[in-house]
């Protein structure tokens, strides 16, 4: 039972490494690395080395879990996923527009609770594997129902699946896909942030709306005459929603001559 989740850890480490290296090599989307963690937390010249280094670490850990029972590999895997959880929490706090980069460019959606929850689950799985008596390849040879259960849990916690499905359907980057303003507004009104601020708004209909790349912005006015600006990410069934309140005093005043 202790070794039951090792195949999942190994596969995700390998997939993450391959996806990161593919993103670095293709550089298909200008500025993509500036929106992916952990590269987003690095200066520009260190973003590529950071992703490559992360990919190399993942490959080394996957090989160690697969072929050996060495404790250093197993504890390093626990530390790796624990640090990943910390990085995602920091990204969500400091750069709410950035993706986790867990699987390269496909992980470009803003970090949410699902991505953080996934790394927490993976940390727990890695901790279980520390005391496993056999290397990972033996579990691949005789998988159990616990492996299937772990895959289902991680699938639910992986927004990348929705992004991959959308890319197959539209075959275009997020910023080039058609987007319905009414659909984005409906998703906004289904969010917790909307319920939190709706009672303060003068109207449920936006005063203005515009799109920038993968975000749709809606502007409302509250009872204090401040502008309440919501941003809705344009990908996913439950997209990320952000809000900012711009006070009337902080807005520039214009005079005509």
PDB file of C-alpha atoms in Angstrom:
ATOM      1  CA  UNK A   1       0.000   0.000   0.000  1.00  0.00           C
ATOM      2  CA  UNK A   2       2.853   2.401   0.813  1.00  0.00           C
ATOM      3  CA  UNK A   3       4.214   2.022  -2.725  1.00  0.00           C
ATOM      4  CA  UNK A   4       0.840   2.200  -4.457  1.00  0.00           C
ATOM      5  CA  UNK A   5       1.148   5.841  -5.545  1.00  0.00           C
ATOM      6  CA  UNK A   6       4.718   5.675  -6.817  1.00  0.00           C
ATOM      7  CA  UNK A   7       3.693   5.095 -10.470  1.00  0.00           C
ATOM      8  CA  UNK A   8       1.643   8.307 -10.358  1.00  0.00           C
ATOM      9  CA  UNK A   9       4.527  10.279  -8.896  1.00  0.00           C
ATOM     10  CA  UNK A  10       6.930   8.918 -11.506  1.00  0.00           C
ATOM     11  CA  UNK A  11       4.594   9.591 -14.436  1.00  0.00           C
ATOM     12  CA  UNK A  12       3.786  13.135 -13.316  1.00  0.00           C
ATOM     13  CA  UNK A  13       7.449  13.950 -12.747  1.00  0.00           C
ATOM     14  CA  UNK A  14       8.334  12.731 -16.235  1.00  0.00           C
ATOM     15  CA  UNK A  15       5.380  14.489 -17.887  1.00  0.00           C
ATOM     16  CA  UNK A  16       6.199  17.718 -16.064  1.00  0.00           C
ATOM     17  CA  UNK A  17       9.841  17.562 -17.166  1.00  0.00           C
ATOM     18  CA  UNK A  18       8.995  16.834 -20.818  1.00  0.00           C
ATOM     19  CA  UNK A  19       6.374  19.596 -20.945  1.00  0.00           C
ATOM     20  CA  UNK A  20       8.722  22.171 -19.426  1.00  0.00           C
ATOM     21  CA  UNK A  21      11.529  21.320 -21.855  1.00  0.00           C
ATOM     22  CA  UNK A  22       9.093  21.426 -24.776  1.00  0.00           C
ATOM     23  CA  UNK A  23       7.926  24.892 -23.699  1.00  0.00           C
ATOM     24  CA  UNK A  24      11.504  26.159 -23.455  1.00  0.00           C
ATOM     25  CA  UNK A  25      12.465  24.674 -26.814  1.00  0.00           C
ATOM     26  CA  UNK A  26       9.422  25.764 -28.808  1.00  0.00           C
ATOM     27  CA  UNK A  27       9.061  29.299 -27.420  1.00  0.00           C
ATOM     28  CA  UNK A  28       5.940  29.326 -29.575  1.00  0.00           C
ATOM     29  CA  UNK A  29       4.158  32.052 -27.649  1.00  0.00           C
ATOM     30  CA  UNK A  30       6.063  35.301 -27.101  1.00  0.00           C
ATOM     31  CA  UNK A  31       6.297  36.124 -23.410  1.00  0.00           C
ATOM     32  CA  UNK A  32       4.971  32.725 -22.335  1.00  0.00           C
ATOM     33  CA  UNK A  33       7.777  32.192 -19.809  1.00  0.00           C
ATOM     34  CA  UNK A  34       6.946  35.514 -18.188  1.00  0.00           C
ATOM     35  CA  UNK A  35       3.598  34.041 -17.128  1.00  0.00           C
ATOM     36  CA  UNK A  36       4.717  30.617 -15.890  1.00  0.00           C
ATOM     37  CA  UNK A  37       6.005  29.637 -12.447  1.00  0.00           C
ATOM     38  CA  UNK A  38       8.626  29.201 -11.179  1.00  0.00           C
ATOM     39  CA  UNK A  39      10.063  31.218 -14.085  1.00  0.00           C
ATOM     40  CA  UNK A  40       7.737  34.125 -13.333  1.00  0.00           C
ATOM     41  CA  UNK A  41       9.492  34.655  -9.992  1.00  0.00           C
ATOM     42  CA  UNK A  42      12.898  34.872 -11.694  1.00  0.00           C
ATOM     43  CA  UNK A  43      14.629  37.727 -13.554  1.00  0.00           C
ATOM     44  CA  UNK A  44      14.216  37.492 -17.319  1.00  0.00           C
ATOM     45  CA  UNK A  45      17.634  35.988 -18.057  1.00  0.00           C
ATOM     46  CA  UNK A  46      17.125  33.231 -15.459  1.00  0.00           C
ATOM     47  CA  UNK A  47      13.681  32.058 -16.567  1.00  0.00           C
ATOM     48  CA  UNK A  48      14.866  29.472 -19.077  1.00  0.00           C
ATOM     49  CA  UNK A  49      17.579  28.045 -16.760  1.00  0.00           C
ATOM     50  CA  UNK A  50      15.010  27.859 -13.938  1.00  0.00           C
ATOM     51  CA  UNK A  51      12.600  25.751 -16.001  1.00  0.00           C
ATOM     52  CA  UNK A  52      15.393  23.552 -17.339  1.00  0.00           C
ATOM     53  CA  UNK A  53      16.770  23.023 -13.828  1.00  0.00           C
ATOM     54  CA  UNK A  54      13.314  22.111 -12.550  1.00  0.00           C
ATOM     55  CA  UNK A  55      12.876  19.621 -15.405  1.00  0.00           C
ATOM     56  CA  UNK A  56      16.252  18.001 -14.699  1.00  0.00           C
ATOM     57  CA  UNK A  57      15.382  17.612 -11.013  1.00  0.00           C
ATOM     58  CA  UNK A  58      12.083  15.964 -11.967  1.00  0.00           C
ATOM     59  CA  UNK A  59      13.823  13.466 -14.259  1.00  0.00           C
ATOM     60  CA  UNK A  60      16.393  12.587 -11.584  1.00  0.00           C
ATOM     61  CA  UNK A  61      13.698  12.081  -8.947  1.00  0.00           C
ATOM     62  CA  UNK A  62      11.591   9.965 -11.311  1.00  0.00           C
ATOM     63  CA  UNK A  63      14.583   7.750 -12.104  1.00  0.00           C
ATOM     64  CA  UNK A  64      15.415   7.341  -8.440  1.00  0.00           C
ATOM     65  CA  UNK A  65      11.846   6.374  -7.531  1.00  0.00           C
ATOM     66  CA  UNK A  66      11.587   3.981 -10.459  1.00  0.00           C
ATOM     67  CA  UNK A  67      14.846   2.083 -10.053  1.00  0.00           C
ATOM     68  CA  UNK A  68      15.887   2.264  -6.413  1.00  0.00           C
ATOM     69  CA  UNK A  69      14.691   2.221  -2.827  1.00  0.00           C
ATOM     70  CA  UNK A  70      17.202   4.895  -1.797  1.00  0.00           C
ATOM     71  CA  UNK A  71      15.791   7.152   0.907  1.00  0.00           C
ATOM     72  CA  UNK A  72      17.430  10.363  -0.405  1.00  0.00           C
ATOM     73  CA  UNK A  73      15.403  10.182  -3.639  1.00  0.00           C
ATOM     74  CA  UNK A  74      12.185   9.641  -1.718  1.00  0.00           C
ATOM     75  CA  UNK A  75      12.737  12.439   0.789  1.00  0.00           C
ATOM     76  CA  UNK A  76      13.844  14.763  -1.996  1.00  0.00           C
ATOM     77  CA  UNK A  77      10.552  14.024  -3.766  1.00  0.00           C
ATOM     78  CA  UNK A  78       8.628  14.986  -0.622  1.00  0.00           C
ATOM     79  CA  UNK A  79      10.628  18.210  -0.378  1.00  0.00           C
ATOM     80  CA  UNK A  80      10.140  18.919  -4.102  1.00  0.00           C
ATOM     81  CA  UNK A  81       6.348  18.756  -3.909  1.00  0.00           C
ATOM     82  CA  UNK A  82       6.237  20.604  -0.580  1.00  0.00           C
ATOM     83  CA  UNK A  83       8.306  23.425  -2.098  1.00  0.00           C
ATOM     84  CA  UNK A  84       6.043  23.364  -5.159  1.00  0.00           C
ATOM     85  CA  UNK A  85       3.056  23.960  -2.875  1.00  0.00           C
ATOM     86  CA  UNK A  86       4.818  26.946  -1.293  1.00  0.00           C
ATOM     87  CA  UNK A  87       5.725  28.381  -4.716  1.00  0.00           C
ATOM     88  CA  UNK A  88       2.128  28.095  -5.940  1.00  0.00           C
ATOM     89  CA  UNK A  89       0.808  29.843  -2.829  1.00  0.00           C
ATOM     90  CA  UNK A  90       3.335  32.634  -3.420  1.00  0.00           C
ATOM     91  CA  UNK A  91       2.376  32.869  -7.093  1.00  0.00           C
ATOM     92  CA  UNK A  92      -1.305  33.138  -6.214  1.00  0.00           C
ATOM     93  CA  UNK A  93      -0.487  35.912  -3.717  1.00  0.00           C
ATOM     94  CA  UNK A  94       2.125  37.874  -5.678  1.00  0.00           C
ATOM     95  CA  UNK A  95       1.199  37.187  -9.318  1.00  0.00           C
ATOM     96  CA  UNK A  96      -2.477  36.161  -9.514  1.00  0.00           C
ATOM     97  CA  UNK A  97      -2.344  36.378 -13.309  1.00  0.00           C
ATOM     98  CA  UNK A  98       0.458  33.801 -13.663  1.00  0.00           C
ATOM     99  CA  UNK A  99       0.087  30.089 -14.352  1.00  0.00           C
ATOM    100  CA  UNK A 100       1.804  27.396 -12.320  1.00  0.00           C
ATOM    101  CA  UNK A 101       3.876  26.080 -15.247  1.00  0.00           C
ATOM    102  CA  UNK A 102       3.632  22.579 -13.738  1.00  0.00           C
ATOM    103  CA  UNK A 103       3.213  21.085 -17.209  1.00  0.00           C
ATOM    104  CA  UNK A 104       4.793  23.824 -19.236  1.00  0.00           C
ATOM    105  CA  UNK A 105       2.765  26.227 -21.327  1.00  0.00           C
ATOM    106  CA  UNK A 106      -0.438  24.185 -20.983  1.00  0.00           C
ATOM    107  CA  UNK A 107      -0.455  25.185 -17.289  1.00  0.00           C
ATOM    108  CA  UNK A 108      -0.894  28.862 -18.140  1.00  0.00           C
ATOM    109  CA  UNK A 109      -4.237  29.316 -16.340  1.00  0.00           C
ATOM    110  CA  UNK A 110      -3.914  31.420 -13.162  1.00  0.00           C
ATOM    111  CA  UNK A 111      -3.038  29.402 -10.074  1.00  0.00           C
ATOM    112  CA  UNK A 112      -6.158  28.309  -8.231  1.00  0.00           C
ATOM    113  CA  UNK A 113      -7.036  26.161  -5.267  1.00  0.00           C
ATOM    114  CA  UNK A 114      -7.157  23.067  -7.480  1.00  0.00           C
ATOM    115  CA  UNK A 115      -3.510  23.404  -8.513  1.00  0.00           C
ATOM    116  CA  UNK A 116      -2.465  24.020  -4.919  1.00  0.00           C
ATOM    117  CA  UNK A 117      -4.574  21.097  -3.729  1.00  0.00           C
ATOM    118  CA  UNK A 118      -2.913  18.852  -6.296  1.00  0.00           C
ATOM    119  CA  UNK A 119       0.584  19.583  -4.979  1.00  0.00           C
ATOM    120  CA  UNK A 120      -0.647  18.980  -1.419  1.00  0.00           C
ATOM    121  CA  UNK A 121      -1.990  15.570  -2.483  1.00  0.00           C
ATOM    122  CA  UNK A 122       1.268  14.785  -4.306  1.00  0.00           C
ATOM    123  CA  UNK A 123       3.244  15.726  -1.200  1.00  0.00           C
ATOM    124  CA  UNK A 124       1.150  13.258   0.783  1.00  0.00           C
ATOM    125  CA  UNK A 125       1.674  10.558  -1.855  1.00  0.00           C
ATOM    126  CA  UNK A 126       5.423  11.170  -1.813  1.00  0.00           C
ATOM    127  CA  UNK A 127       5.453  10.924   1.973  1.00  0.00           C
ATOM    128  CA  UNK A 128       3.659   7.557   1.774  1.00  0.00           C
ATOM    129  CA  UNK A 129       6.302   6.245  -0.611  1.00  0.00           C
ATOM    130  CA  UNK A 130       9.194   6.994   1.762  1.00  0.00           C
ATOM    131  CA  UNK A 131       8.714   3.722   3.637  1.00  0.00           C
ATOM    132  CA  UNK A 132       7.782   1.598   0.607  1.00  0.00           C
ATOM    133  CA  UNK A 133       9.846  -1.631   0.615  1.00  0.00           C
ATOM    134  CA  UNK A 134      10.218  -1.900  -3.189  1.00  0.00           C
ATOM    135  CA  UNK A 135      11.245   0.341  -6.120  1.00  0.00           C
ATOM    136  CA  UNK A 136       8.612   1.882  -8.331  1.00  0.00           C
ATOM    137  CA  UNK A 137       8.993  -0.491 -11.273  1.00  0.00           C
ATOM    138  CA  UNK A 138       7.563  -3.369  -9.209  1.00  0.00           C
ATOM    139  CA  UNK A 139       4.319  -1.441  -8.702  1.00  0.00           C
ATOM    140  CA  UNK A 140       4.089  -0.741 -12.441  1.00  0.00           C
ATOM    141  CA  UNK A 141       4.183  -4.503 -12.940  1.00  0.00           C
ATOM    142  CA  UNK A 142       1.337  -5.089 -10.464  1.00  0.00           C
ATOM    143  CA  UNK A 143      -0.883  -1.974 -10.232  1.00  0.00           C
ATOM    144  CA  UNK A 144      -3.672  -1.827  -7.641  1.00  0.00           C
ATOM    145  CA  UNK A 145      -7.025  -0.053  -7.403  1.00  0.00           C
ATOM    146  CA  UNK A 146      -5.306   2.617  -5.300  1.00  0.00           C
ATOM    147  CA  UNK A 147      -3.393   3.722  -8.402  1.00  0.00           C
ATOM    148  CA  UNK A 148      -6.660   4.254 -10.278  1.00  0.00           C
ATOM    149  CA  UNK A 149      -8.136   6.127  -7.308  1.00  0.00           C
ATOM    150  CA  UNK A 150      -5.104   8.408  -7.158  1.00  0.00           C
ATOM    151  CA  UNK A 151      -5.346   9.138 -10.888  1.00  0.00           C
ATOM    152  CA  UNK A 152      -9.021  10.097 -10.533  1.00  0.00           C
ATOM    153  CA  UNK A 153      -8.286  12.466  -7.627  1.00  0.00           C
ATOM    154  CA  UNK A 154      -5.453  14.182  -9.507  1.00  0.00           C
ATOM    155  CA  UNK A 155      -7.551  14.447 -12.673  1.00  0.00           C
ATOM    156  CA  UNK A 156     -10.221  16.328 -10.729  1.00  0.00           C
ATOM    157  CA  UNK A 157      -7.531  18.660  -9.349  1.00  0.00           C
ATOM    158  CA  UNK A 158      -5.903  19.314 -12.759  1.00  0.00           C
ATOM    159  CA  UNK A 159      -7.192  22.377 -14.673  1.00  0.00           C
ATOM    160  CA  UNK A 160      -4.748  21.431 -17.456  1.00  0.00           C
ATOM    161  CA  UNK A 161      -7.212  18.772 -18.647  1.00  0.00           C
ATOM    162  CA  UNK A 162      -9.793  21.452 -19.420  1.00  0.00           C
ATOM    163  CA  UNK A 163      -7.151  23.551 -21.144  1.00  0.00           C
ATOM    164  CA  UNK A 164      -6.011  20.574 -23.224  1.00  0.00           C
ATOM    165  CA  UNK A 165      -9.603  19.811 -24.264  1.00  0.00           C
ATOM    166  CA  UNK A 166     -10.147  23.448 -25.217  1.00  0.00           C
ATOM    167  CA  UNK A 167      -6.962  23.469 -27.278  1.00  0.00           C
ATOM    168  CA  UNK A 168      -8.032  20.338 -29.124  1.00  0.00           C
ATOM    169  CA  UNK A 169     -11.431  21.897 -29.819  1.00  0.00           C
ATOM    170  CA  UNK A 170     -10.225  25.338 -30.849  1.00  0.00           C
ATOM    171  CA  UNK A 171      -6.650  24.596 -31.935  1.00  0.00           C
ATOM    172  CA  UNK A 172      -5.655  28.149 -31.050  1.00  0.00           C
ATOM    173  CA  UNK A 173      -4.007  29.905 -28.090  1.00  0.00           C
ATOM    174  CA  UNK A 174      -6.311  31.255 -25.423  1.00  0.00           C
ATOM    175  CA  UNK A 175      -5.909  34.871 -26.534  1.00  0.00           C
ATOM    176  CA  UNK A 176      -6.978  33.983 -30.098  1.00  0.00           C
ATOM    177  CA  UNK A 177     -10.090  32.000 -29.228  1.00  0.00           C
ATOM    178  CA  UNK A 178     -13.542  33.509 -29.713  1.00  0.00           C
ATOM    179  CA  UNK A 179     -15.144  34.572 -26.465  1.00  0.00           C
ATOM    180  CA  UNK A 180     -18.720  35.508 -25.671  1.00  0.00           C
ATOM    181  CA  UNK A 181     -19.113  38.536 -23.423  1.00  0.00           C
ATOM    182  CA  UNK A 182     -22.411  37.208 -22.064  1.00  0.00           C
ATOM    183  CA  UNK A 183     -20.866  33.826 -21.228  1.00  0.00           C
ATOM    184  CA  UNK A 184     -18.007  35.507 -19.352  1.00  0.00           C
ATOM    185  CA  UNK A 185     -20.485  37.703 -17.479  1.00  0.00           C
ATOM    186  CA  UNK A 186     -22.501  34.620 -16.497  1.00  0.00           C
ATOM    187  CA  UNK A 187     -19.356  32.939 -15.151  1.00  0.00           C
ATOM    188  CA  UNK A 188     -18.510  36.094 -13.234  1.00  0.00           C
ATOM    189  CA  UNK A 189     -21.949  36.160 -11.585  1.00  0.00           C
ATOM    190  CA  UNK A 190     -21.542  32.509 -10.594  1.00  0.00           C
ATOM    191  CA  UNK A 191     -18.304  33.258  -8.720  1.00  0.00           C
ATOM    192  CA  UNK A 192     -17.747  33.811  -5.030  1.00  0.00           C
ATOM    193  CA  UNK A 193     -16.135  37.222  -5.624  1.00  0.00           C
ATOM    194  CA  UNK A 194     -19.280  38.430  -7.365  1.00  0.00           C
ATOM    195  CA  UNK A 195     -21.480  37.338  -4.453  1.00  0.00           C
ATOM    196  CA  UNK A 196     -19.105  39.108  -2.091  1.00  0.00           C
ATOM    197  CA  UNK A 197     -19.293  42.455  -3.939  1.00  0.00           C
ATOM    198  CA  UNK A 198     -22.719  42.363  -5.652  1.00  0.00           C
ATOM    199  CA  UNK A 199     -24.540  44.065  -2.770  1.00  0.00           C
ATOM    200  CA  UNK A 200     -22.245  47.084  -3.058  1.00  0.00           C
ATOM    201  CA  UNK A 201     -22.907  47.687  -6.771  1.00  0.00           C
ATOM    202  CA  UNK A 202     -25.366  50.206  -8.182  1.00  0.00           C
ATOM    203  CA  UNK A 203     -26.274  47.890 -11.063  1.00  0.00           C
ATOM    204  CA  UNK A 204     -25.843  44.233 -11.959  1.00  0.00           C
ATOM    205  CA  UNK A 205     -25.007  45.233 -15.531  1.00  0.00           C
ATOM    206  CA  UNK A 206     -21.483  46.427 -16.341  1.00  0.00           C
ATOM    207  CA  UNK A 207     -20.819  50.023 -17.286  1.00  0.00           C
ATOM    208  CA  UNK A 208     -18.012  48.904 -19.559  1.00  0.00           C
ATOM    209  CA  UNK A 209     -16.407  45.690 -20.804  1.00  0.00           C
ATOM    210  CA  UNK A 210     -13.291  44.880 -22.784  1.00  0.00           C
ATOM    211  CA  UNK A 211     -10.943  42.017 -23.520  1.00  0.00           C
ATOM    212  CA  UNK A 212      -7.170  41.788 -23.092  1.00  0.00           C
ATOM    213  CA  UNK A 213      -5.570  38.520 -24.260  1.00  0.00           C
ATOM    214  CA  UNK A 214      -7.038  35.735 -22.077  1.00  0.00           C
ATOM    215  CA  UNK A 215      -9.007  38.034 -19.743  1.00  0.00           C
ATOM    216  CA  UNK A 216     -12.390  39.728 -20.006  1.00  0.00           C
ATOM    217  CA  UNK A 217     -12.781  42.855 -17.847  1.00  0.00           C
ATOM    218  CA  UNK A 218     -16.064  44.279 -16.509  1.00  0.00           C
ATOM    219  CA  UNK A 219     -16.426  47.647 -14.802  1.00  0.00           C
ATOM    220  CA  UNK A 220     -19.185  48.463 -12.317  1.00  0.00           C
ATOM    221  CA  UNK A 221     -19.868  51.393  -9.996  1.00  0.00           C
ATOM    222  CA  UNK A 222     -20.528  50.967  -6.290  1.00  0.00           C
ATOM    223  CA  UNK A 223     -22.482  53.153  -3.857  1.00  0.00           C
ATOM    224  CA  UNK A 224     -19.362  55.183  -3.083  1.00  0.00           C
ATOM    225  CA  UNK A 225     -18.983  56.004  -6.795  1.00  0.00           C
ATOM    226  CA  UNK A 226     -15.827  53.907  -6.921  1.00  0.00           C
ATOM    227  CA  UNK A 227     -15.094  51.694  -9.911  1.00  0.00           C
ATOM    228  CA  UNK A 228     -15.193  47.947  -9.236  1.00  0.00           C
ATOM    229  CA  UNK A 229     -13.304  46.086 -11.963  1.00  0.00           C
ATOM    230  CA  UNK A 230     -13.695  42.332 -12.345  1.00  0.00           C
ATOM    231  CA  UNK A 231     -11.368  40.217 -14.509  1.00  0.00           C
ATOM    232  CA  UNK A 232     -12.560  36.820 -15.755  1.00  0.00           C
ATOM    233  CA  UNK A 233     -10.125  34.319 -17.251  1.00  0.00           C
ATOM    234  CA  UNK A 234     -11.416  33.034 -20.595  1.00  0.00           C
ATOM    235  CA  UNK A 235     -10.521  29.361 -20.220  1.00  0.00           C
ATOM    236  CA  UNK A 236     -12.002  26.604 -18.063  1.00  0.00           C
ATOM    237  CA  UNK A 237     -15.438  25.695 -16.772  1.00  0.00           C
ATOM    238  CA  UNK A 238     -14.748  27.516 -13.491  1.00  0.00           C
ATOM    239  CA  UNK A 239     -12.324  30.227 -14.559  1.00  0.00           C
ATOM    240  CA  UNK A 240     -10.238  32.394 -12.261  1.00  0.00           C
ATOM    241  CA  UNK A 241     -11.900  35.681 -11.267  1.00  0.00           C
ATOM    242  CA  UNK A 242     -10.077  38.710  -9.881  1.00  0.00           C
ATOM    243  CA  UNK A 243     -11.432  42.028  -8.595  1.00  0.00           C
ATOM    244  CA  UNK A 244      -9.980  45.478  -7.935  1.00  0.00           C
ATOM    245  CA  UNK A 245     -11.680  48.546  -6.473  1.00  0.00           C
ATOM    246  CA  UNK A 246     -10.470  51.865  -7.889  1.00  0.00           C
ATOM    247  CA  UNK A 247     -11.469  54.710  -5.607  1.00  0.00           C
ATOM    248  CA  UNK A 248     -12.873  57.891  -7.074  1.00  0.00           C
ATOM    249  CA  UNK A 249     -10.155  59.945  -5.360  1.00  0.00           C
ATOM    250  CA  UNK A 250      -7.366  57.980  -7.035  1.00  0.00           C
ATOM    251  CA  UNK A 251      -8.712  58.481 -10.561  1.00  0.00           C
ATOM    252  CA  UNK A 252      -7.095  61.245 -12.639  1.00  0.00           C
ATOM    253  CA  UNK A 253      -9.082  64.397 -13.233  1.00  0.00           C
ATOM    254  CA  UNK A 254      -9.284  65.851 -16.733  1.00  0.00           C
ATOM    255  CA  UNK A 255      -9.948  69.481 -17.587  1.00  0.00           C
ATOM    256  CA  UNK A 256     -10.824  70.948 -20.937  1.00  0.00           C
ATOM    257  CA  UNK A 257      -9.197  74.068 -22.293  1.00  0.00           C
TER     258      UNK A 257
END
